[in-house]
mmCIF file of C-alpha atoms in Angstrom:
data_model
loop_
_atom_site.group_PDB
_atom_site.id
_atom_site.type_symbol
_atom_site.label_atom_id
_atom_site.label_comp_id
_atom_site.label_asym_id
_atom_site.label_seq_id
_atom_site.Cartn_x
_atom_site.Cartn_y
_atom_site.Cartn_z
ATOM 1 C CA UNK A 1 16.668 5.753 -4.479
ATOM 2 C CA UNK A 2 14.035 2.879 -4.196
ATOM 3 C CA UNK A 3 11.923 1.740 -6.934
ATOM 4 C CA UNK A 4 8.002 1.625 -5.926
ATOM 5 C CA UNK A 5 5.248 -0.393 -7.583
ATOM 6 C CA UNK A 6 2.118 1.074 -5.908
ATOM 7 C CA UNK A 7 -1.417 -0.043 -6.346
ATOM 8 C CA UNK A 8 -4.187 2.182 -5.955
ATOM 9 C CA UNK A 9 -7.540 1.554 -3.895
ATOM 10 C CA UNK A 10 -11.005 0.894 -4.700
ATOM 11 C CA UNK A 11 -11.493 4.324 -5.883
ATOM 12 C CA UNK A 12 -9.130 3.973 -9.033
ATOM 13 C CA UNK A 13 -5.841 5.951 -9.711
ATOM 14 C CA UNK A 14 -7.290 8.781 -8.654
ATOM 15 C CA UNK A 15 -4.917 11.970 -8.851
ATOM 16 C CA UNK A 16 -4.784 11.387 -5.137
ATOM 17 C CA UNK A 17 -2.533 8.156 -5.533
ATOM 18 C CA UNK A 18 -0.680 10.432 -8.419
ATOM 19 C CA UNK A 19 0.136 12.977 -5.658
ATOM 20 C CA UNK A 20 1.609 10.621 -3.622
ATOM 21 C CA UNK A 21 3.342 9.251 -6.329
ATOM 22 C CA UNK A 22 4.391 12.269 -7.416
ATOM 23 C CA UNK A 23 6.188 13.207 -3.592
ATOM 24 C CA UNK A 24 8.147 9.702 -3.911
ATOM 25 C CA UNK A 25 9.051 10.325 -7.187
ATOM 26 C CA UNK A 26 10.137 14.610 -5.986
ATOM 27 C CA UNK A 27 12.574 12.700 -3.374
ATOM 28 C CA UNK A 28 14.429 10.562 -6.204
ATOM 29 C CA UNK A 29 12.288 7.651 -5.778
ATOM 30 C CA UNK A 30 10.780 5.930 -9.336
ATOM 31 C CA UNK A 31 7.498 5.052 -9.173
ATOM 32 C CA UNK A 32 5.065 2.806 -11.472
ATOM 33 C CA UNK A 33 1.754 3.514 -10.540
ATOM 34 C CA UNK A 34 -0.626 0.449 -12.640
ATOM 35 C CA UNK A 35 -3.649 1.295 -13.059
ATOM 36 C CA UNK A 36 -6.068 -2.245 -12.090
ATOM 37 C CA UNK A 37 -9.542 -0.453 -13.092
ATOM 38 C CA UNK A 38 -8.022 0.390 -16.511
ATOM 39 C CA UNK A 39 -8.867 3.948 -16.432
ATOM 40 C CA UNK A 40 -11.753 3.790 -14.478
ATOM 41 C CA UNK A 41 -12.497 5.949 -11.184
ATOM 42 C CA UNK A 42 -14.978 6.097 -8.617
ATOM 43 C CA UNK A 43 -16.632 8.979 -6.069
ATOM 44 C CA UNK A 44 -17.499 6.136 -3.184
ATOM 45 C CA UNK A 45 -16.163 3.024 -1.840
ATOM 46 C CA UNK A 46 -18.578 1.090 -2.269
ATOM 47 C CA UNK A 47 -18.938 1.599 -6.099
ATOM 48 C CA UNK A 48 -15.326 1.282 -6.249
ATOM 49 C CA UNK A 49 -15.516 -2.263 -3.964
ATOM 50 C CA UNK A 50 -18.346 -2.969 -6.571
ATOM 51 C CA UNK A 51 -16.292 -2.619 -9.532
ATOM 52 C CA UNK A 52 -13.619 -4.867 -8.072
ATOM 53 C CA UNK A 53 -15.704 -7.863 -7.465
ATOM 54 C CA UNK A 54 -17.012 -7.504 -10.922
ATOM 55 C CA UNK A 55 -13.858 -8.054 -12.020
ATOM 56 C CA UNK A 56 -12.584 -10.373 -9.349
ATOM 57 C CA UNK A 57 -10.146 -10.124 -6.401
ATOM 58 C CA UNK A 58 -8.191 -13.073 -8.472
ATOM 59 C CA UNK A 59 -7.664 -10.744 -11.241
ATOM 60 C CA UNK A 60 -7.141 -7.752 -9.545
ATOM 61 C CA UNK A 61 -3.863 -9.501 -7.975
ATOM 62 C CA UNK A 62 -3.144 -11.245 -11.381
ATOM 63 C CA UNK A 63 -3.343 -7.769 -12.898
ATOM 64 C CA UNK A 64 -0.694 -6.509 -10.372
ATOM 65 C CA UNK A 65 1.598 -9.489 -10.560
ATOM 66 C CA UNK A 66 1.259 -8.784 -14.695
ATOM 67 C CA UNK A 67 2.277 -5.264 -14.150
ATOM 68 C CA UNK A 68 5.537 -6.694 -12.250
ATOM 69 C CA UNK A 69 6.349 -9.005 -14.588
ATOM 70 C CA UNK A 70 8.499 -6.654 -16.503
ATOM 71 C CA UNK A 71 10.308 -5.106 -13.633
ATOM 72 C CA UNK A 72 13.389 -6.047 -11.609
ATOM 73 C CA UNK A 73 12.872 -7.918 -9.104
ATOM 74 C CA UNK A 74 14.306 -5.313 -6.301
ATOM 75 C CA UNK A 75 10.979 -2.979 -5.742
ATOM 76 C CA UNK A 76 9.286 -1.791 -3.305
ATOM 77 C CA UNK A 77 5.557 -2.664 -3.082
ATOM 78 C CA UNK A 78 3.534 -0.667 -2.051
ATOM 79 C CA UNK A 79 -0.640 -0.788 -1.710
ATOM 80 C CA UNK A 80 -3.689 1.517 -0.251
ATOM 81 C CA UNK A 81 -6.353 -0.695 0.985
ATOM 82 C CA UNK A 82 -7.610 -2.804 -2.105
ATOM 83 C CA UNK A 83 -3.967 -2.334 -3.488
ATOM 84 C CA UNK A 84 -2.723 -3.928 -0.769
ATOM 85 C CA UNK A 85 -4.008 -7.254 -2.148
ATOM 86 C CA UNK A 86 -1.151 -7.535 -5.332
ATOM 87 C CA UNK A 87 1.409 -5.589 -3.155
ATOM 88 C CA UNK A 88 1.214 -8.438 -0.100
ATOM 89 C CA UNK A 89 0.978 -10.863 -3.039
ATOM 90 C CA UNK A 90 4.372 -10.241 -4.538
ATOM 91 C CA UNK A 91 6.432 -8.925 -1.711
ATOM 92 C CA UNK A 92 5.538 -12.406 0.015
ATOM 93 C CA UNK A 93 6.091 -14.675 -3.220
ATOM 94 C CA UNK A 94 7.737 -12.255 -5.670
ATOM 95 C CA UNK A 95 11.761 -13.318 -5.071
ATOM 96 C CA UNK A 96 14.042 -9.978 -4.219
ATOM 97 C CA UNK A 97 11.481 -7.329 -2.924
ATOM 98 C CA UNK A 98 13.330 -4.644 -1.130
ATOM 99 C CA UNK A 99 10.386 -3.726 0.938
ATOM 100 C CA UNK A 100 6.916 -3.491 1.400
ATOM 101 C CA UNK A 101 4.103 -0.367 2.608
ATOM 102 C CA UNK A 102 0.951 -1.396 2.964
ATOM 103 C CA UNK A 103 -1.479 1.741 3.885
ATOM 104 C CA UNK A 104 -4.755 1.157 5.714
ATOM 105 C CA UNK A 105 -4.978 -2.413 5.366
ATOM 106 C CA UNK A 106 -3.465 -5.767 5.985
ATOM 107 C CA UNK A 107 -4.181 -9.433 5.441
ATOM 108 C CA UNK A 108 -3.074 -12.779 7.021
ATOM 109 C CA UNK A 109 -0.028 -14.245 5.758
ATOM 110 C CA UNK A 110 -1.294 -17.061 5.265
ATOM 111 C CA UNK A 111 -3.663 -15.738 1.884
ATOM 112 C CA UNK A 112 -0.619 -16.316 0.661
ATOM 113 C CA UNK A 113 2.093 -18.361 2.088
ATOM 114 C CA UNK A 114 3.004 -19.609 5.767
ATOM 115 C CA UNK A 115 5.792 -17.011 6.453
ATOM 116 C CA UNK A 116 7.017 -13.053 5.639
ATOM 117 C CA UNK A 117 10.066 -13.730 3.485
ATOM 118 C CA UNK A 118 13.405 -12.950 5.673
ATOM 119 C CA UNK A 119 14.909 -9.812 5.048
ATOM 120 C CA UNK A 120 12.119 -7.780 3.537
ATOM 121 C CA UNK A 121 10.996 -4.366 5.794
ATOM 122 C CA UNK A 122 7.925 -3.076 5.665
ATOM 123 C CA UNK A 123 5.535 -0.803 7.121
ATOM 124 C CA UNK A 124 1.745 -0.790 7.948
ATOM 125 C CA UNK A 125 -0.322 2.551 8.182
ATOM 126 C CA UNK A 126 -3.239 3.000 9.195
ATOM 127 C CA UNK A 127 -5.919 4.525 12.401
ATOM 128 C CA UNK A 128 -6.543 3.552 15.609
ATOM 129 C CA UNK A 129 -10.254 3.892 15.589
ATOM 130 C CA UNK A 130 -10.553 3.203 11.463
ATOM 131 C CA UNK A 131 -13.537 0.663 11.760
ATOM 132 C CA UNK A 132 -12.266 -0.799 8.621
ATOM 133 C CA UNK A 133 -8.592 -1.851 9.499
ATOM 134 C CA UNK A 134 -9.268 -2.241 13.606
ATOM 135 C CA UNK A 135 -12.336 -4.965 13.653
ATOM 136 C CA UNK A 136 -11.662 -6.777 10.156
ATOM 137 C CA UNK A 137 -9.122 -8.590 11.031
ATOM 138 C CA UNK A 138 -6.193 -5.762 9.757
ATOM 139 C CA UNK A 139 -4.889 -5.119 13.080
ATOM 140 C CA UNK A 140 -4.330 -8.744 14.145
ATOM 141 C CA UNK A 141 -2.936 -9.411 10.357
ATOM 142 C CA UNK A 142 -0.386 -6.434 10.663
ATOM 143 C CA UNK A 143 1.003 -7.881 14.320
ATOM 144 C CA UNK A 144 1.376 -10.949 13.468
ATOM 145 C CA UNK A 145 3.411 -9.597 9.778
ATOM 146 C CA UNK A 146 5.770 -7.070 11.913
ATOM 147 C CA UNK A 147 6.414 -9.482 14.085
ATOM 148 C CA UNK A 148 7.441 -11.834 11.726
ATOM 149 C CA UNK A 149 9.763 -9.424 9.575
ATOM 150 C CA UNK A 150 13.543 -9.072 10.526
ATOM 151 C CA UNK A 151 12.213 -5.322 10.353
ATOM 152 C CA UNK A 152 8.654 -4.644 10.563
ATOM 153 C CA UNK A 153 6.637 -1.770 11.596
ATOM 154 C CA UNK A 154 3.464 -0.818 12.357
ATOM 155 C CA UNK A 155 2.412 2.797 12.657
ATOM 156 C CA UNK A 156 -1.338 3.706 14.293
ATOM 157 C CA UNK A 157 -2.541 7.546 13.670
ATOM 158 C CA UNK A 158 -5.088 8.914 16.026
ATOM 159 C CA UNK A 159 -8.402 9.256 14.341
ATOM 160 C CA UNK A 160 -11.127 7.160 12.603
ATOM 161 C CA UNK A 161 -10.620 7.480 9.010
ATOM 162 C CA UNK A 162 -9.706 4.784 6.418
ATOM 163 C CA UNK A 163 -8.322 6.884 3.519
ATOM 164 C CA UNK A 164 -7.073 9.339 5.297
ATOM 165 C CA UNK A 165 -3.777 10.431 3.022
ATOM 166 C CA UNK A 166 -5.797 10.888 -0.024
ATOM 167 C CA UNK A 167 -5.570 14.357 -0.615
ATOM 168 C CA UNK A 168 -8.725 14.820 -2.254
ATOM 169 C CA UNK A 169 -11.077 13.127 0.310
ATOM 170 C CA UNK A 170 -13.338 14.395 3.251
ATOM 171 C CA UNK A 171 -11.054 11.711 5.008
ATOM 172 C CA UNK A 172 -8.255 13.496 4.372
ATOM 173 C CA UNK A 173 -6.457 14.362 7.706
ATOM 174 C CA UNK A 174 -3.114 16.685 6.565
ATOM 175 C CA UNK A 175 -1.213 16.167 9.595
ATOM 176 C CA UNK A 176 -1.417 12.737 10.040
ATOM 177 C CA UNK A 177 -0.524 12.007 6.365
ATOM 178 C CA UNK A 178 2.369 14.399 6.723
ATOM 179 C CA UNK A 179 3.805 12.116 8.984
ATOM 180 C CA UNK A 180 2.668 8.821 7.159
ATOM 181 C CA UNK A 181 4.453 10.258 4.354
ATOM 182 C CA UNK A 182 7.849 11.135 6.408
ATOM 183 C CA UNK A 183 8.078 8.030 7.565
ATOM 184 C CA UNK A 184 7.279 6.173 4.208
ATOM 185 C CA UNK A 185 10.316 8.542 2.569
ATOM 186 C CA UNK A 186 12.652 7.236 5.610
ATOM 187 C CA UNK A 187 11.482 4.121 4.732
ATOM 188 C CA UNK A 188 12.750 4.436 1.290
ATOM 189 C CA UNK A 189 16.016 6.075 1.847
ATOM 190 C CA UNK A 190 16.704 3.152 4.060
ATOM 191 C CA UNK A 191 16.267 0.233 1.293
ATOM 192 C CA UNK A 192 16.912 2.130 -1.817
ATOM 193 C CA UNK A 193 20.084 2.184 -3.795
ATOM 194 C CA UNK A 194 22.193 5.244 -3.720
ATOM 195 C CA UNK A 195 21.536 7.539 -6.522
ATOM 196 C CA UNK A 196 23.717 7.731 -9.501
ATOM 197 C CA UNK A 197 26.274 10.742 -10.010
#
């Protein structure tokens, strides 16, 4: 079993994100889920994007390094877009992360160091034609990260979508985050601890 901090995306913890959590935690996985809008949720991006620079990207990733701060130091982080921003945060300068998943976006390394720390895995998800995460600079961000890790991957899904594992989205595309999901639960097996008899 792994333990997951996961960070929601500009739309708030929406009971998409608890879905997800909700798998991990089905497969033995525990999951904190903070919630960084405190309670709030939005129908569109760009209210949700809004809402976050009222508050201030600073914040927002001082809000998810708060939410850590009680927690072992062996997690999982784990972010969907604008969640990405703590979850890169910590699993680069947080000592002991076990891993990282970063879904649909990805940022240099150097917001927030010089280097991936050695040892940690992680993943980045995301689509090959996603306007977002291809011509922003999250493509370039997530090579140069996977190359960098002892074991890094990147995964591309065919299609054009950013959120396109949130269940209860238009974007949603069911077969591609069936597989984003498989792979995140391999993931976990891989760098969790073994369960407790």
């Amino acid at each position: 079993m792994a333990d997951v901090l996961l960070f929601h995306h500009a739309l708030g913890l929406t009971s998409g994100i608890a879905s997800f959590a909700e798998t991990l935690l089905r497969n033995g996985h525990t999951v904190t889920t903070p919630d960084l809008f405190d309670g709030r949720t939005f129908a569109t991006v760009e209210e949700g994007v809004a809402h976050a620079q009222s508050i201030g990207i600073g914040e927002l990733i001082a809000r998810g390094e708060r939410a850590a701060s009680s927690m072992p130091e062996n997690l999982v982080y784990a972010g969907f877009s604008l969640g990405v921003l703590p979850a890169q945060k910590l699993a680069q300068t947080r000592p002991g992360a076990a891993g990282a998943l970063f879904f649909y976006s990805c940022l240099p390394l150097t917001e927030f160091g010089s280097a991936w720390p050695k040892g940690v895995p992680v993943q980045v998800h995301a689509m090959d034609h996603d306007p977002v995460f291809m011509e922003e600079g999250d493509l370039e961000a997530a090579r140069d990260l996977v190359s960098q890790a002892d074991s890094g991957e990147l995964f591309l899904y065919p299609g054009d979508q950013h959120y396109f594992a949130e269940p209860t989205l238009p974007s949603f595309r069911p077969e591609q985050a069936a597989l984003l999901t498989e792979r995140v639960l391999a993931f976990l097996d891989s760098v969790g601890k073994p369960a407790r008899s």
